[in-house]
């Protein structure tokens, strides 16, 4: 089925470790996004990529970096993980003025 | 100005009842208002959306009511069913932009 695929689904990191969350979409969408979801905070935008070759900061970019590898793939990197980055991370893709399609999420715990 | 305020945070409704979730915004430039439904362990999925040129949109048991002058919109779930138990997010965006501003979510539980 067409959609957004995120890997891994679960991850436990120690404080200070680094990791990359992977996201790929097969709907030929131009725009891709990374959100984090925390209880009582809703979905907050970390970074987005309006089109291949461009990336921009969202609401909560500190501690993260992104790479739009090609039109299909958009990765999120934590260089030095902190407990405050414990969250569920969602990747999404869309066309402008169109619905978002979300992946199933990555549950990250930083201890 | 960029916030979308959503209430209540949680809601318990009896089967067959009406579930009502409210959202309010400040930025009058917003002109697209979707609602997303999220089941545990899944990503959010679009449920229904409205543009401000209409005051109401209905799809099956789900209705969005939109009050442009009050800058408020709400989701009504008629004949609520246990299968509707999920977290609901309202959102807002501006046409031609790429970013949604999401509300903080409402966890709905429908009792059998």
mmCIF file of C-alpha atoms in Angstrom:
data_model
loop_
_atom_site.group_PDB
_atom_site.id
_atom_site.type_symbol
_atom_site.label_atom_id
_atom_site.label_comp_id
_atom_site.label_asym_id
_atom_site.label_seq_id
_atom_site.Cartn_x
_atom_site.Cartn_y
_atom_site.Cartn_z
ATOM 1 C CA UNK A 1 0.000 0.000 0.000
ATOM 2 C CA UNK A 2 1.157 3.511 -0.806
ATOM 3 C CA UNK A 3 2.146 5.541 2.178
ATOM 4 C CA UNK A 4 4.839 6.802 4.532
ATOM 5 C CA UNK A 5 7.269 4.315 6.050
ATOM 6 C CA UNK A 6 9.234 5.121 9.192
ATOM 7 C CA UNK A 7 12.073 3.152 10.720
ATOM 8 C CA UNK A 8 12.721 2.110 13.393
ATOM 9 C CA UNK A 9 9.406 1.720 15.222
ATOM 10 C CA UNK A 10 11.007 1.698 18.678
ATOM 11 C CA UNK A 11 14.379 2.840 19.967
ATOM 12 C CA UNK A 12 16.046 3.280 23.336
ATOM 13 C CA UNK A 13 19.082 5.540 23.482
ATOM 14 C CA UNK A 14 21.440 6.548 26.229
ATOM 15 C CA UNK A 15 21.952 10.242 26.871
ATOM 16 C CA UNK A 16 24.572 11.581 24.461
ATOM 17 C CA UNK A 17 24.131 8.889 21.827
ATOM 18 C CA UNK A 18 23.229 9.785 18.270
ATOM 19 C CA UNK A 19 20.781 8.236 15.864
ATOM 20 C CA UNK A 20 18.930 8.859 12.626
ATOM 21 C CA UNK A 21 15.229 8.305 12.087
ATOM 22 C CA UNK A 22 14.409 7.318 8.539
ATOM 23 C CA UNK A 23 11.310 8.237 6.541
ATOM 24 C CA UNK A 24 10.314 7.360 2.986
ATOM 25 C CA UNK A 25 7.153 8.074 0.985
ATOM 26 C CA UNK A 26 6.019 6.562 -2.290
ATOM 27 C CA UNK A 27 3.253 9.013 -3.223
ATOM 28 C CA UNK A 28 5.514 11.397 -5.152
ATOM 29 C CA UNK A 29 4.717 14.187 -2.694
ATOM 30 C CA UNK A 30 6.871 17.280 -2.774
ATOM 31 C CA UNK A 31 6.604 18.223 0.907
ATOM 32 C CA UNK A 32 7.715 16.235 3.928
ATOM 33 C CA UNK A 33 7.612 16.926 7.656
ATOM 34 C CA UNK A 34 8.855 15.725 11.012
ATOM 35 C CA UNK A 35 6.624 16.141 14.066
ATOM 36 C CA UNK A 36 6.986 15.085 17.654
ATOM 37 C CA UNK A 37 4.014 14.138 19.798
ATOM 38 C CA UNK A 38 4.068 14.573 23.549
ATOM 39 C CA UNK A 39 1.185 14.183 26.042
ATOM 40 C CA UNK A 40 -0.780 17.401 26.365
ATOM 41 C CA UNK A 41 1.354 19.125 23.728
ATOM 42 C CA UNK A 42 -0.200 17.812 20.567
ATOM 43 C CA UNK A 43 1.864 17.573 17.398
ATOM 44 C CA UNK A 44 4.737 20.022 17.135
ATOM 45 C CA UNK A 45 6.644 20.604 13.922
ATOM 46 C CA UNK A 46 10.382 19.992 14.154
ATOM 47 C CA UNK A 47 11.501 20.516 10.552
ATOM 48 C CA UNK A 48 9.892 20.447 7.170
ATOM 49 C CA UNK A 49 10.951 20.267 3.547
ATOM 50 C CA UNK A 50 8.680 22.087 1.111
ATOM 51 C CA UNK A 51 10.396 20.473 -1.840
ATOM 52 C CA UNK A 52 13.457 18.426 -2.695
ATOM 53 C CA UNK A 53 16.579 20.399 -1.856
ATOM 54 C CA UNK A 54 15.000 22.670 0.752
ATOM 55 C CA UNK A 55 14.567 22.337 4.499
ATOM 56 C CA UNK A 56 13.257 24.767 7.111
ATOM 57 C CA UNK A 57 12.935 24.898 10.857
ATOM 58 C CA UNK A 58 9.624 24.367 12.510
ATOM 59 C CA UNK A 59 8.461 25.138 16.017
ATOM 60 C CA UNK A 60 10.938 22.963 17.970
ATOM 61 C CA UNK A 61 14.137 22.433 15.901
ATOM 62 C CA UNK A 62 16.760 22.604 18.661
ATOM 63 C CA UNK A 63 18.753 19.393 19.029
ATOM 64 C CA UNK A 64 17.749 18.043 15.625
ATOM 65 C CA UNK A 65 19.038 18.087 12.071
ATOM 66 C CA UNK A 66 17.390 16.878 8.880
ATOM 67 C CA UNK A 67 18.383 15.752 5.414
ATOM 68 C CA UNK A 68 16.139 15.620 2.372
ATOM 69 C CA UNK A 69 18.064 12.880 0.622
ATOM 70 C CA UNK A 70 15.860 12.839 -2.480
ATOM 71 C CA UNK A 71 12.171 13.338 -3.230
ATOM 72 C CA UNK A 72 11.227 10.124 -1.400
ATOM 73 C CA UNK A 73 13.357 10.291 1.731
ATOM 74 C CA UNK A 74 13.584 12.712 4.647
ATOM 75 C CA UNK A 75 15.684 11.784 7.665
ATOM 76 C CA UNK A 76 15.839 13.239 11.171
ATOM 77 C CA UNK A 77 19.072 13.103 13.159
ATOM 78 C CA UNK A 78 19.653 13.475 16.863
ATOM 79 C CA UNK A 79 23.354 14.275 17.320
ATOM 80 C CA UNK A 80 23.457 14.020 21.120
ATOM 81 C CA UNK A 81 20.248 12.635 22.539
ATOM 82 C CA UNK A 82 18.758 14.135 25.708
ATOM 83 C CA UNK A 83 15.962 12.823 27.955
ATOM 84 C CA UNK A 84 13.827 15.792 26.801
ATOM 85 C CA UNK A 85 13.820 14.206 23.347
ATOM 86 C CA UNK A 86 11.883 11.193 24.608
ATOM 87 C CA UNK A 87 8.798 11.328 22.427
ATOM 88 C CA UNK A 88 6.894 9.759 19.568
ATOM 89 C CA UNK A 89 8.150 11.034 16.234
ATOM 90 C CA UNK A 90 5.968 11.177 13.131
ATOM 91 C CA UNK A 91 6.986 11.771 9.567
ATOM 92 C CA UNK A 92 4.387 13.055 7.104
ATOM 93 C CA UNK A 93 4.185 14.027 3.463
ATOM 94 C CA UNK A 94 1.786 16.095 1.381
ATOM 95 C CA UNK A 95 1.210 18.272 -1.595
ATOM 96 C CA UNK A 96 0.434 21.957 -0.886
ATOM 97 C CA UNK A 97 -3.136 22.504 0.275
ATOM 98 C CA UNK A 98 -3.618 18.791 0.511
ATOM 99 C CA UNK A 99 -3.979 16.248 3.263
ATOM 100 C CA UNK A 100 -1.016 15.060 5.228
ATOM 101 C CA UNK A 101 -0.242 11.352 5.149
ATOM 102 C CA UNK A 102 1.483 10.302 8.352
ATOM 103 C CA UNK A 103 3.721 7.346 9.044
ATOM 104 C CA UNK A 104 3.024 5.055 11.979
ATOM 105 C CA UNK A 105 5.610 6.716 14.211
ATOM 106 C CA UNK A 106 8.868 6.010 16.041
ATOM 107 C CA UNK A 107 8.692 5.724 19.817
ATOM 108 C CA UNK A 108 12.006 7.003 21.185
ATOM 109 C CA UNK A 109 13.116 6.759 24.790
ATOM 110 C CA UNK A 110 16.286 8.486 25.970
ATOM 111 C CA UNK A 111 17.589 7.258 29.313
ATOM 112 C CA UNK B 1 -1.388 34.245 16.859
ATOM 113 C CA UNK B 2 -0.173 30.944 15.526
ATOM 114 C CA UNK B 3 -1.870 28.834 18.191
ATOM 115 C CA UNK B 4 -4.908 26.639 17.825
ATOM 116 C CA UNK B 5 -6.562 26.032 21.188
ATOM 117 C CA UNK B 6 -8.439 22.741 21.544
ATOM 118 C CA UNK B 7 -10.807 21.577 24.272
ATOM 119 C CA UNK B 8 -11.582 19.428 26.118
ATOM 120 C CA UNK B 9 -8.387 17.474 26.693
ATOM 121 C CA UNK B 10 -10.402 14.305 27.279
ATOM 122 C CA UNK B 11 -13.994 13.288 26.781
ATOM 123 C CA UNK B 12 -16.093 10.298 27.823
ATOM 124 C CA UNK B 13 -19.360 9.693 26.008
ATOM 125 C CA UNK B 14 -21.929 6.928 26.179
ATOM 126 C CA UNK B 15 -22.564 4.856 23.070
ATOM 127 C CA UNK B 16 -25.128 6.621 20.907
ATOM 128 C CA UNK B 17 -24.361 10.039 22.373
ATOM 129 C CA UNK B 18 -22.951 13.134 20.709
ATOM 130 C CA UNK B 19 -19.258 13.956 21.075
ATOM 131 C CA UNK B 20 -18.298 17.609 20.680
ATOM 132 C CA UNK B 21 -14.730 18.907 20.437
ATOM 133 C CA UNK B 22 -13.973 22.600 20.097
ATOM 134 C CA UNK B 23 -11.098 24.588 18.617
ATOM 135 C CA UNK B 24 -10.334 28.294 18.486
ATOM 136 C CA UNK B 25 -7.760 30.248 16.506
ATOM 137 C CA UNK B 26 -6.465 33.809 16.366
ATOM 138 C CA UNK B 27 -4.851 34.166 12.951
ATOM 139 C CA UNK B 28 -7.522 35.328 10.488
ATOM 140 C CA UNK B 29 -5.251 34.314 7.617
ATOM 141 C CA UNK B 30 -5.987 30.638 8.334
ATOM 142 C CA UNK B 31 -8.308 29.295 5.682
ATOM 143 C CA UNK B 32 -8.179 25.528 5.887
ATOM 144 C CA UNK B 33 -9.308 23.599 8.968
ATOM 145 C CA UNK B 34 -8.875 19.810 9.009
ATOM 146 C CA UNK B 35 -9.579 17.299 11.740
ATOM 147 C CA UNK B 36 -7.349 14.281 12.192
ATOM 148 C CA UNK B 37 -8.165 11.020 13.981
ATOM 149 C CA UNK B 38 -5.467 8.941 15.630
ATOM 150 C CA UNK B 39 -5.826 5.403 16.978
ATOM 151 C CA UNK B 40 -3.291 4.054 19.511
ATOM 152 C CA UNK B 41 -0.013 3.081 17.887
ATOM 153 C CA UNK B 42 -0.941 4.691 14.565
ATOM 154 C CA UNK B 43 -0.264 7.979 12.850
ATOM 155 C CA UNK B 44 -3.035 10.586 12.555
ATOM 156 C CA UNK B 45 -5.298 10.316 9.506
ATOM 157 C CA UNK B 46 -7.503 12.967 7.932
ATOM 158 C CA UNK B 47 -11.112 12.660 9.056
ATOM 159 C CA UNK B 48 -12.842 15.734 7.630
ATOM 160 C CA UNK B 49 -11.884 19.281 6.657
ATOM 161 C CA UNK B 50 -13.577 22.611 6.003
ATOM 162 C CA UNK B 51 -12.789 25.920 4.337
ATOM 163 C CA UNK B 52 -14.239 29.150 5.770
ATOM 164 C CA UNK B 53 -16.606 29.792 2.864
ATOM 165 C CA UNK B 54 -19.088 27.336 4.417
ATOM 166 C CA UNK B 55 -20.454 27.157 7.962
ATOM 167 C CA UNK B 56 -20.925 23.409 8.140
ATOM 168 C CA UNK B 57 -19.668 20.246 6.479
ATOM 169 C CA UNK B 58 -21.050 16.793 7.107
ATOM 170 C CA UNK B 59 -19.598 13.402 6.244
ATOM 171 C CA UNK B 60 -21.605 10.530 7.653
ATOM 172 C CA UNK B 61 -21.740 10.851 11.438
ATOM 173 C CA UNK B 62 -19.020 13.525 11.493
ATOM 174 C CA UNK B 63 -19.845 17.240 11.158
ATOM 175 C CA UNK B 64 -17.624 20.314 11.308
ATOM 176 C CA UNK B 65 -19.321 23.532 12.386
ATOM 177 C CA UNK B 66 -17.424 26.720 11.561
ATOM 178 C CA UNK B 67 -17.999 30.179 13.040
ATOM 179 C CA UNK B 68 -15.803 32.632 11.184
ATOM 180 C CA UNK B 69 -16.743 35.696 13.260
ATOM 181 C CA UNK B 70 -15.935 33.905 16.517
ATOM 182 C CA UNK B 71 -12.858 32.222 15.015
ATOM 183 C CA UNK B 72 -14.031 28.870 16.290
ATOM 184 C CA UNK B 73 -14.742 25.488 14.770
ATOM 185 C CA UNK B 74 -15.945 22.257 16.240
ATOM 186 C CA UNK B 75 -16.248 18.570 15.473
ATOM 187 C CA UNK B 76 -19.521 16.810 16.240
ATOM 188 C CA UNK B 77 -19.685 13.017 16.236
ATOM 189 C CA UNK B 78 -23.291 11.866 16.146
ATOM 190 C CA UNK B 79 -24.342 8.431 17.418
ATOM 191 C CA UNK B 80 -20.877 7.921 18.898
ATOM 192 C CA UNK B 81 -19.597 4.332 18.774
ATOM 193 C CA UNK B 82 -16.873 2.515 20.750
ATOM 194 C CA UNK B 83 -14.905 2.332 17.490
ATOM 195 C CA UNK B 84 -14.716 6.152 17.531
ATOM 196 C CA UNK B 85 -12.532 5.980 20.645
ATOM 197 C CA UNK B 86 -9.353 7.744 19.529
ATOM 198 C CA UNK B 87 -7.451 11.000 19.852
ATOM 199 C CA UNK B 88 -8.738 13.839 17.691
ATOM 200 C CA UNK B 89 -6.633 16.796 16.542
ATOM 201 C CA UNK B 90 -7.885 19.971 14.958
ATOM 202 C CA UNK B 91 -5.521 21.952 12.770
ATOM 203 C CA UNK B 92 -5.319 25.137 10.739
ATOM 204 C CA UNK B 93 -3.278 26.303 7.808
ATOM 205 C CA UNK B 94 -3.126 28.973 5.145
ATOM 206 C CA UNK B 95 -3.727 28.163 1.494
ATOM 207 C CA UNK B 96 -0.491 27.901 -0.422
ATOM 208 C CA UNK B 97 1.541 27.089 2.657
ATOM 209 C CA UNK B 98 2.884 23.780 3.763
ATOM 210 C CA UNK B 99 2.501 23.830 7.512
ATOM 211 C CA UNK B 100 -0.386 22.883 9.733
ATOM 212 C CA UNK B 101 -0.743 24.254 13.233
ATOM 213 C CA UNK B 102 -2.221 21.458 15.325
ATOM 214 C CA UNK B 103 -4.311 21.671 18.456
ATOM 215 C CA UNK B 104 -3.209 19.765 21.530
ATOM 216 C CA UNK B 105 -5.603 16.857 20.964
ATOM 217 C CA UNK B 106 -8.697 15.388 22.610
ATOM 218 C CA UNK B 107 -8.762 11.816 23.824
ATOM 219 C CA UNK B 108 -12.265 10.472 23.247
ATOM 220 C CA UNK B 109 -13.571 7.345 24.916
ATOM 221 C CA UNK B 110 -16.973 6.002 23.948
ATOM 222 C CA UNK B 111 -18.410 3.586 26.490
ATOM 223 C CA UNK B 112 -20.240 0.519 25.219
#
